Structure formats: C-alpha cells, structure tokens
CSV table of C-alpha atoms and ligand atoms in Angstrom, one decimal:
chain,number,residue,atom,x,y,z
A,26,UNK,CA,-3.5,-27.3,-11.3
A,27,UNK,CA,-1.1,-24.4,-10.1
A,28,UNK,CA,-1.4,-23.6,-6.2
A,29,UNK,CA,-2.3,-20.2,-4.9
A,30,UNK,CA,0.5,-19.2,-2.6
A,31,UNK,CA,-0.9,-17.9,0.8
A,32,UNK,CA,1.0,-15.6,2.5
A,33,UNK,CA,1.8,-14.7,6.1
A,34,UNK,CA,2.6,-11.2,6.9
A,35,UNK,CA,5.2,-9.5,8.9
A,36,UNK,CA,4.0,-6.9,11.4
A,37,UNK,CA,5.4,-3.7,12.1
A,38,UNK,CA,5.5,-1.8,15.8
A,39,UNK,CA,5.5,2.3,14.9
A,40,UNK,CA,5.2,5.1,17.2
A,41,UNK,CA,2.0,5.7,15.3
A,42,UNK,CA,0.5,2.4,15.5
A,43,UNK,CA,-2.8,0.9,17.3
A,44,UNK,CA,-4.1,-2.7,17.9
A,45,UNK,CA,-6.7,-2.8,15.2
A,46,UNK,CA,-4.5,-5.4,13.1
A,47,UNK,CA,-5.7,-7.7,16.1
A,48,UNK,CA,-9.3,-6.5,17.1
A,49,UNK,CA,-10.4,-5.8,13.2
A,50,UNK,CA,-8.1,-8.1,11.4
A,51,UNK,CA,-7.7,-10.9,13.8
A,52,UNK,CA,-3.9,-11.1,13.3
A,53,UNK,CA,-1.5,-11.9,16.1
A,54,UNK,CA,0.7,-8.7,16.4
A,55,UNK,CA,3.8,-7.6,18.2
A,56,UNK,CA,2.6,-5.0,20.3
A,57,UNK,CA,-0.1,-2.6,20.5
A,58,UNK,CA,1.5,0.2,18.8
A,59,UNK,CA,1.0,-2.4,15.9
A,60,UNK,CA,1.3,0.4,12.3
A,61,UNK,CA,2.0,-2.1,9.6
A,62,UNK,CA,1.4,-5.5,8.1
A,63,UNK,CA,3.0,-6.4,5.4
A,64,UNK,CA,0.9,-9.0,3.5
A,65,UNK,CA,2.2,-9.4,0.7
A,66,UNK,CA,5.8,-8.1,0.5
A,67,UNK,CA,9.4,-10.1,-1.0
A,68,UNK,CA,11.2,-6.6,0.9
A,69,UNK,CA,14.3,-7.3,2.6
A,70,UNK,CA,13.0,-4.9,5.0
A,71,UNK,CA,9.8,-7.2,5.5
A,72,UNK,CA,9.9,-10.5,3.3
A,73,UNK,CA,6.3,-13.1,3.8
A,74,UNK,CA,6.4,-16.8,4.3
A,75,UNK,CA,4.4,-18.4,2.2
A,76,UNK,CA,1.9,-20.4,4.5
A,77,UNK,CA,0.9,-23.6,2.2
A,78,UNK,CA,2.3,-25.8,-0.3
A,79,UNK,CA,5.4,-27.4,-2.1
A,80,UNK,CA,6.7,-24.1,-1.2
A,81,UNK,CA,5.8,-23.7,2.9
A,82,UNK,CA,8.1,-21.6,4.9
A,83,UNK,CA,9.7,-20.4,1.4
A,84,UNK,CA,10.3,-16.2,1.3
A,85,UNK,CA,8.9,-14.7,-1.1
A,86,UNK,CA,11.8,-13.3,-2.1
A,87,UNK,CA,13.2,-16.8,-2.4
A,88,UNK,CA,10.2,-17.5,-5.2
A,89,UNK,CA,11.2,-14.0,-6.9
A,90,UNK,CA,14.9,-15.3,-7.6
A,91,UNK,CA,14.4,-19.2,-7.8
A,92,UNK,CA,10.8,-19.9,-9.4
A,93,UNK,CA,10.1,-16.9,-11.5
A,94,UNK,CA,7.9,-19.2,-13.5
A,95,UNK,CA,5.9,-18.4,-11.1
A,96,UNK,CA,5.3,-14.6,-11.9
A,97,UNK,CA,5.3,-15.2,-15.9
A,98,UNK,CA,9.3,-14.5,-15.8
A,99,UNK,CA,8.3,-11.0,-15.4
A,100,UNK,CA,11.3,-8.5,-15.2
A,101,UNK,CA,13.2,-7.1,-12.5
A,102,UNK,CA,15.6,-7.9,-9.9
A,103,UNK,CA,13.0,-7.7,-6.9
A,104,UNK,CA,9.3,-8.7,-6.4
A,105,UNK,CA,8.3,-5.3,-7.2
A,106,UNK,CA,4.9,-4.5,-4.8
A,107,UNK,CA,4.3,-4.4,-1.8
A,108,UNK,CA,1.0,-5.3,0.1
A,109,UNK,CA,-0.2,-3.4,2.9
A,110,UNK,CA,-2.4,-2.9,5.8
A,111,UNK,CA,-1.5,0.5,8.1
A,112,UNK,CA,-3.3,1.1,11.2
A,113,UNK,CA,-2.7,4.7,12.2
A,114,UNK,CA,-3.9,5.5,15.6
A,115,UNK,CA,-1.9,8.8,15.6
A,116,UNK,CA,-0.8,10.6,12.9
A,117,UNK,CA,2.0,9.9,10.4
A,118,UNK,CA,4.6,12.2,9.4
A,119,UNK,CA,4.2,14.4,6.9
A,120,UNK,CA,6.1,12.6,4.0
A,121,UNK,CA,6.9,12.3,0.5
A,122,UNK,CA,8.7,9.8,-1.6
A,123,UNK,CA,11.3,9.9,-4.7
A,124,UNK,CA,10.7,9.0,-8.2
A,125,UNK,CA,12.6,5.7,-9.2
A,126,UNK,CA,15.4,7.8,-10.8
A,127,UNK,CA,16.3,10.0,-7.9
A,128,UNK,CA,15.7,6.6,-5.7
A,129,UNK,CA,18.2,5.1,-8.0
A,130,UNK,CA,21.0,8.0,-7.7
A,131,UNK,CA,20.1,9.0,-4.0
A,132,UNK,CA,20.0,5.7,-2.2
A,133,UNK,CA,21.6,2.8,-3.5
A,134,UNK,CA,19.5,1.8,-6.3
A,135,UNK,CA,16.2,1.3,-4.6
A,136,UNK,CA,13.0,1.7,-6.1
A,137,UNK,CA,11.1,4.9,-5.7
A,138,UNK,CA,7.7,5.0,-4.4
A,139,UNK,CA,4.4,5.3,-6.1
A,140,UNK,CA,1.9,4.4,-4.2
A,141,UNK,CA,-2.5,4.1,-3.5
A,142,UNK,CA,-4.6,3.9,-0.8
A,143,UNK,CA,-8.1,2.5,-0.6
A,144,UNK,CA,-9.7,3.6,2.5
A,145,UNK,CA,-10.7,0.6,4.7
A,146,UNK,CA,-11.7,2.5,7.7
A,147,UNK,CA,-11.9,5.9,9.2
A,148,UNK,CA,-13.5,8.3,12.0
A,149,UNK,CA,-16.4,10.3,10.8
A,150,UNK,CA,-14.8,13.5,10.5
A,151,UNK,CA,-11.5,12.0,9.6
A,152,UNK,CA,-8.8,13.7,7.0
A,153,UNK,CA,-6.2,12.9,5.2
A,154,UNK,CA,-3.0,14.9,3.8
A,155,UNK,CA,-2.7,15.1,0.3
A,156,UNK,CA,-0.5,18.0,-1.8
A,157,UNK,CA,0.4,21.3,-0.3
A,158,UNK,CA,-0.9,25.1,-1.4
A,159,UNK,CA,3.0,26.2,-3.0
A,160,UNK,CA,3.1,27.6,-6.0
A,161,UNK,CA,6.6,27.0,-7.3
A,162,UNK,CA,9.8,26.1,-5.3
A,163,UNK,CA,10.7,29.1,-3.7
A,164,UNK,CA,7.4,29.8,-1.9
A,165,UNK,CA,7.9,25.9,-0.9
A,166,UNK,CA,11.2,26.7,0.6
A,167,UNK,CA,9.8,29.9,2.1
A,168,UNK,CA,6.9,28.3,3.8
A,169,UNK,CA,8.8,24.9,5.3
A,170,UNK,CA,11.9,27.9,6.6
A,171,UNK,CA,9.1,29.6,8.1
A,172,UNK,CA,7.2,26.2,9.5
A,173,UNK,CA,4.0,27.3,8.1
A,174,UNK,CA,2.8,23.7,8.1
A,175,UNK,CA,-0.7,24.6,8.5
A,176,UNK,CA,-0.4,27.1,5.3
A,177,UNK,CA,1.7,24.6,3.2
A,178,UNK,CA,-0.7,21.4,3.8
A,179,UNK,CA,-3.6,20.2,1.7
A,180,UNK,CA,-5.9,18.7,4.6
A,181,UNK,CA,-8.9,16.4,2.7
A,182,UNK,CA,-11.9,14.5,4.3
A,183,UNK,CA,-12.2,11.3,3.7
A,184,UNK,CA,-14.6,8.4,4.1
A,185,UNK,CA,-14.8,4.7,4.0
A,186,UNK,CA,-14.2,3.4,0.4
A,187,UNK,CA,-12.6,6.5,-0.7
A,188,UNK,CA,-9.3,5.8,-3.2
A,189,UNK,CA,-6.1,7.7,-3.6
A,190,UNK,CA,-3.2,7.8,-5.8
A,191,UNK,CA,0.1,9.1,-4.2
A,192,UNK,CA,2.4,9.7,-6.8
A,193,UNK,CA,6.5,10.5,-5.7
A,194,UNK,CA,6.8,14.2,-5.2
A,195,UNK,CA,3.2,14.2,-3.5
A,196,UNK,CA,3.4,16.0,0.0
A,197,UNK,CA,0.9,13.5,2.0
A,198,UNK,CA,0.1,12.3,5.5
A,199,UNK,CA,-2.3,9.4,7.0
A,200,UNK,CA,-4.1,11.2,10.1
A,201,UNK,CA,-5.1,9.0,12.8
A,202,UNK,CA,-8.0,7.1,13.2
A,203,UNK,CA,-7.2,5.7,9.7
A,204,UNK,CA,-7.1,2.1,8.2
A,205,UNK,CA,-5.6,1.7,5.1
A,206,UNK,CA,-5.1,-0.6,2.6
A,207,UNK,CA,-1.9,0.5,0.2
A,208,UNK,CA,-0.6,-1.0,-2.9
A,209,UNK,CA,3.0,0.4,-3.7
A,210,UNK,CA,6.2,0.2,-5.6
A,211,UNK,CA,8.4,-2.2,-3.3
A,212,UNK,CA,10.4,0.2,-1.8
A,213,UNK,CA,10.7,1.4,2.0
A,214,UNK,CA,12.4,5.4,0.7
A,215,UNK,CA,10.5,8.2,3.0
A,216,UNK,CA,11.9,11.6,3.1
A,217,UNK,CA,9.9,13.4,6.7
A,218,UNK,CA,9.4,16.7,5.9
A,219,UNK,CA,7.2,17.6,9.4
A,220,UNK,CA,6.9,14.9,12.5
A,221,UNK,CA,4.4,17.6,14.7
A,222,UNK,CA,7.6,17.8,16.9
A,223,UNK,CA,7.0,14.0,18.2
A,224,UNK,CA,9.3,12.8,20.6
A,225,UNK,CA,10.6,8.6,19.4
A,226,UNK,CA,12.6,7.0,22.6
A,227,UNK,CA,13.0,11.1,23.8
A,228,UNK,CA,14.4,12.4,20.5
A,229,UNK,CA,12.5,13.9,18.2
A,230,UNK,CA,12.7,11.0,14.6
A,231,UNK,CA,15.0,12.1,12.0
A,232,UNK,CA,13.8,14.7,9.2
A,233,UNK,CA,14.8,14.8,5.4
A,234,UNK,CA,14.3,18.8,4.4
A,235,UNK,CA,16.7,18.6,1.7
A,236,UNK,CA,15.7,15.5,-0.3
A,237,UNK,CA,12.2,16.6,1.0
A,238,UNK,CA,12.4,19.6,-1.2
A,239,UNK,CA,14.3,18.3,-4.1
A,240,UNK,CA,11.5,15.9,-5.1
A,241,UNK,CA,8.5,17.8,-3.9
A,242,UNK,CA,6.9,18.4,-7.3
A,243,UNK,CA,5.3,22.4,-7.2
A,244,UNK,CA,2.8,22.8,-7.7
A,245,UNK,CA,0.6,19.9,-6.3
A,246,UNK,CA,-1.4,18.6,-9.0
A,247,UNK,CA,-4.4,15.8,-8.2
A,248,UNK,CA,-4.3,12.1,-9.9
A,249,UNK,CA,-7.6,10.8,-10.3
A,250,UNK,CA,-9.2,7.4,-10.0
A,251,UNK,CA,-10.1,5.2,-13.1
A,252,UNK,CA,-13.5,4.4,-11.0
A,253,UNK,CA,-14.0,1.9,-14.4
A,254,UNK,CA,-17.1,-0.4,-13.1
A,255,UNK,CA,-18.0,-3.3,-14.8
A,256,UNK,CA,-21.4,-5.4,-13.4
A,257,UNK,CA,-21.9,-9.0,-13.9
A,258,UNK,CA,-24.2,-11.1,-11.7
A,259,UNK,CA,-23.4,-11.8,-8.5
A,260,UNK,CA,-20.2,-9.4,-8.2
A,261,UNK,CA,-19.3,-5.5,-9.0
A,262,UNK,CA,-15.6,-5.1,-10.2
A,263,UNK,CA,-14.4,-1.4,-10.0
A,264,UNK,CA,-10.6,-0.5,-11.3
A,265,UNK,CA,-9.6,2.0,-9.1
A,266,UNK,CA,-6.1,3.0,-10.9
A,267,UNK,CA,-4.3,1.7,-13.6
A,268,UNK,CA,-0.5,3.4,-13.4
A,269,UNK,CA,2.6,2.5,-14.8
A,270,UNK,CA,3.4,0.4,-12.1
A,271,UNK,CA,0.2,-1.5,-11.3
A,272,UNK,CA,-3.3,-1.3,-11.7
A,273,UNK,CA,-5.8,-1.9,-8.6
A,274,UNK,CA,-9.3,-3.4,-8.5
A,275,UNK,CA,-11.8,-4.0,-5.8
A,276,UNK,CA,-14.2,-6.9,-6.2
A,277,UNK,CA,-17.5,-6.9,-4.3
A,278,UNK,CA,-18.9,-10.5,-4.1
A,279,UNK,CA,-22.0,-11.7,-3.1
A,280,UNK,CA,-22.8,-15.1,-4.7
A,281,UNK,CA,-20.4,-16.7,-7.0
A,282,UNK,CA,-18.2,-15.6,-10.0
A,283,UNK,CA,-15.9,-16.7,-12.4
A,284,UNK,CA,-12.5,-15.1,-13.4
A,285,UNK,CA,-9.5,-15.4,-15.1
A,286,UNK,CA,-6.0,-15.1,-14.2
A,287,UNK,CA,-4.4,-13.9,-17.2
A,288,UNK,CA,-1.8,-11.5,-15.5
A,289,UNK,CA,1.8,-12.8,-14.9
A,290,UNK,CA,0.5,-12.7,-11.2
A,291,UNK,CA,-2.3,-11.2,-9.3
A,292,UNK,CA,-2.3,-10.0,-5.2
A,293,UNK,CA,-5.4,-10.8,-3.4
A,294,UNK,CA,-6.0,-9.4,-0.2
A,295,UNK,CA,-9.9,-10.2,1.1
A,296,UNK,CA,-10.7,-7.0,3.0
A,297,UNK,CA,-13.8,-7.9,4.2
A,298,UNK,CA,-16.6,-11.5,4.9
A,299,UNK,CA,-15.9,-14.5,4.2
A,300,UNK,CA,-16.0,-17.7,1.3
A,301,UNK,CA,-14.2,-19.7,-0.6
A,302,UNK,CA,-11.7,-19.8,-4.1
A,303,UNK,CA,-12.0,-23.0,-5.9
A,304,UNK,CA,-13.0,-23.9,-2.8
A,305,UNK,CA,-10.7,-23.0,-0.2
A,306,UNK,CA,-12.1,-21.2,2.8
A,307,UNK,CA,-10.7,-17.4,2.6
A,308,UNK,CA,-11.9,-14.9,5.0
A,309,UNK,CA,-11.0,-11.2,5.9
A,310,UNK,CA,-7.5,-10.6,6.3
A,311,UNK,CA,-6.3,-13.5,3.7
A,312,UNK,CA,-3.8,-12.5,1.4
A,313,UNK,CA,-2.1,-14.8,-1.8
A,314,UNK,CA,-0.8,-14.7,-4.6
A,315,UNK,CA,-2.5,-16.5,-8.0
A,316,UNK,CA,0.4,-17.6,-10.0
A,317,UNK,CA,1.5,-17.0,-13.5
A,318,UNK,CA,-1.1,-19.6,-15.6
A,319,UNK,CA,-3.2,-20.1,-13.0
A,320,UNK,CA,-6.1,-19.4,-15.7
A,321,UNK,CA,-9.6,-20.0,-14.3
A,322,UNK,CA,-10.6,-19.6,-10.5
A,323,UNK,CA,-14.1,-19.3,-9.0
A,324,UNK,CA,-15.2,-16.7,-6.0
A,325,UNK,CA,-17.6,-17.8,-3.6
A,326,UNK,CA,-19.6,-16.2,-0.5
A,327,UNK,CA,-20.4,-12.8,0.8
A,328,UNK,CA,-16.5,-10.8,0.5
A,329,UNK,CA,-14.9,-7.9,-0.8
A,330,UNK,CA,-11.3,-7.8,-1.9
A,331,UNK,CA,-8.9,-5.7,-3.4
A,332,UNK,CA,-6.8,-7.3,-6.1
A,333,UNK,CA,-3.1,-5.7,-7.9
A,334,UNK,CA,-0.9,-6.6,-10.9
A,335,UNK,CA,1.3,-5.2,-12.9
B,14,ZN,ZN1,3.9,7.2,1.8
C-alpha cells in the first residue's frame, strides 16, 4: 500500500502576523507576529519536510524532481500549489498578483498567482478586500495618483465558512482579525499597491504602482463559487472552485466514509476535530499528501477538511 506523506510546515514571521498558529492550531511558531504556515508547499521560498516514511526529512521539492511517480508524473518543473494557513492580526497590504504570462516575462519565469480562500475564522463584523470601483484604466490611474484608497477599494463582509476566488489582476486585501485557509498557484509574486503608510524596521515596505497597475484587470468583475454539494451518509462534500489550476473541496465528516484517490495527488489539510485515515490518528492542523494510486482510503471521526488537486 502507498504511504500518505505527512507534512511539516514552515512558519512565517510578518509584520501583520498574530499567535493563533499556536493558540488555535497548536503549532510551534517563530514568534508572535506568526502570518503564515506553509503546510503544504515544495517553494524554494518555503519547502515542507515530509514527517513519516521511506521518505522522512525528504523536501518536497526533492519528491517533485526525484519521485514524480508519486504525483502521477504530472507536468511541470515545480510542485505547483501551495498550502496555506494566514493569521492576520493586522491588516495586509492591499495587493494583487500577475497572470502566469506577465509572471513569466516580468520576474524570471515564476508562476503567477491565482489563488482561493476559505474562511476559517473571523471577527463578527470582519471584512475583506476584494476588486476596486474603477471603471477602466485611466480612472484606475486617476484614483491610486490621487490616493483615494477608500474610493478605489471594494470592502466585503465576511463570515466563517465563506469562500473566495482571487484571480491575478484582482485588487484584494485580508483585514485583520482573519484566519484563512488559501490554496494557490506556487508562486510567492505580490505587487503592494497601498501598505496604510505602515512603517516595517522604520521604513515604510516597498510598493509596486507600476506592475500594480499593468495587471490590475478594469473593471473588477466577481468569480463565483461552484458551491456543488453532494450528500452521502455520514459526510457532506461541497466543491468550492474548480479553475484551471485546481479545484477545492471541503469535506464535513461525522462518522465514517469511503473515498477514492483517483487524482495524480490530492492535499489534505484537516481544519477542524479529530479521527483517523485508514486508521492513522489525524487531528486539526494535519496536512499530507495522498499519492498518485493511492486508490481507496477511509475517513473516520468528527473533522472537517479541505482537500485540492489539480
Ligand atoms: Zn494574494
């Protein structure tokens, strides 16, 4: 039988960051100004162990290159998601990513950066950044000159459970008091369009107006989510996006259920309780990978979990 690869995650100070990682998540983390854990991540920027196994103490990155049996041979020169849990105490700049083609031209080949966000935890009023009010590119230009950021924002509330796509070009922002987990392109390319004037070690962190603007798409049109939900016993499986570079699901478990892995891989993160998989204790905060052929595995316990592939 093929072994699920359990991962440990690399953690992430920002100027943003809190200590929930620790208090909600349990993890050991570098500082209380904790943003980011990468759970499950081959970036150079970030690379996991993985924590069990013939392959203990192996990079993921290392699996990418020299077992790529292990993702079905699937294509590509880098393990292309990324895994991860942000903890914004403060705000986060207001951002936006490139499309893999500008990515490509603009800075050194990477990836661009489409990315989704399921809502783990928020503050009841809480908000979210999503899109800006411009209708073309000039009134863009004309509002960031004038720094009408209040103007040019989309402000959203949000709740627990809520689900967003981000695609590149999207103007968007986590606001503090925010949990989040976020599936994405591998790919750490973020152009700051607006930092609230933050001072970072007494200078204010560097801005990217320029590439900001050239990828801003105008004007901001929403994605939806797929919000498919399929029932079966014990468990409720909803697919919250299906893109061109992954779909997402979130199972809700309470008993026991049967899957297949029929993907070339599939990312499990357990967001929340606790039980077993072909019973091996997992509990909230677990992330691993089911390998290509894996073929049937069996849920257990009282958890909910979000789940990627490509
Ligand atoms: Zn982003």
């Amino acid at each position: 039988m093929k072994e699920i690869l359990f991962l440990e995650p690399v953690f992430k100070s920002m100027i943003w960051g809190g200590n929930k990682l620790a208090t909600d998540f349990g993890y050991t983390i570098p500082s209380d100004h904790t943003g980011e854990c990468w759970a499950i991540s081959a970036h150079k920027n970030g690379d996991c162990t993985i924590k069990n196994g013939t392959y203990e103490g192996k990079h993921l990155s290392d699996l990418w290159e020299n077992h790529k049996e292990l993702f079905g041979n699937a294509p590509g020169e880098v393990f292309p998601l990324l895994i991860k849990i942000i903890d914004a105490k403060n705000d986060l700049s207001i951002q936006v990513h490139p499309d893999d083609a500008y990515a490509k031209e603009h800075e050194n080949g990477s990836l661009g950066k489409t990315e989704c966000w399921y809502i783990l935890d928020c503050e009841e009023d809480g908000n979210i950044v999503i899109g800006h009010n411009a209708k073309d590119k000039e009134e863009l230009k004309a509002m960031i000159g004038d720094r009408r950021w209040t103007d040019l924002i989309k402000l959203r509330p949000i709740q627990k459970g809520d689900f967003f796509q981000i695609e590149p070009g999207t103007v968007h922002a986590i606001k503090g008091g925010t949990v989040i987990l976020e599936t994405q392109q591998s790919s750490d390319v973020t152009y700051r369009l607006y930092d609230y004037d933050r001072l970072d070690n007494g200078k204010p962190r560097e801005l990217h107006i320029e590439k900001s603007i050239d990828v801003i798409g105008c004007p901001h049109v929403d994605v939806l989510a797929s919000g498919k939900l399929d029932k079966t016993g014990d468990c409720e499986v909803q697919e919250l996006i299906r893109c061109g570079f992954y779909t997402v699901k979130k199972i809700d478990l309470h008993g026991e259920q049967e899957f297949i892995q029929d993907q070339l891989f599939l990312n499990v993160s357990v967001i929340d309780g606790t039980g077993e998989i072909d019973g091996i204790s997992i509990k909230k905060g677990d992330h691993f990978i089911l390998p290509s052929g894996y073929g049937t595995y069996r849920l257990e316990g009282t958890m909910n979990l979000i789940v990627s592939h490509l």
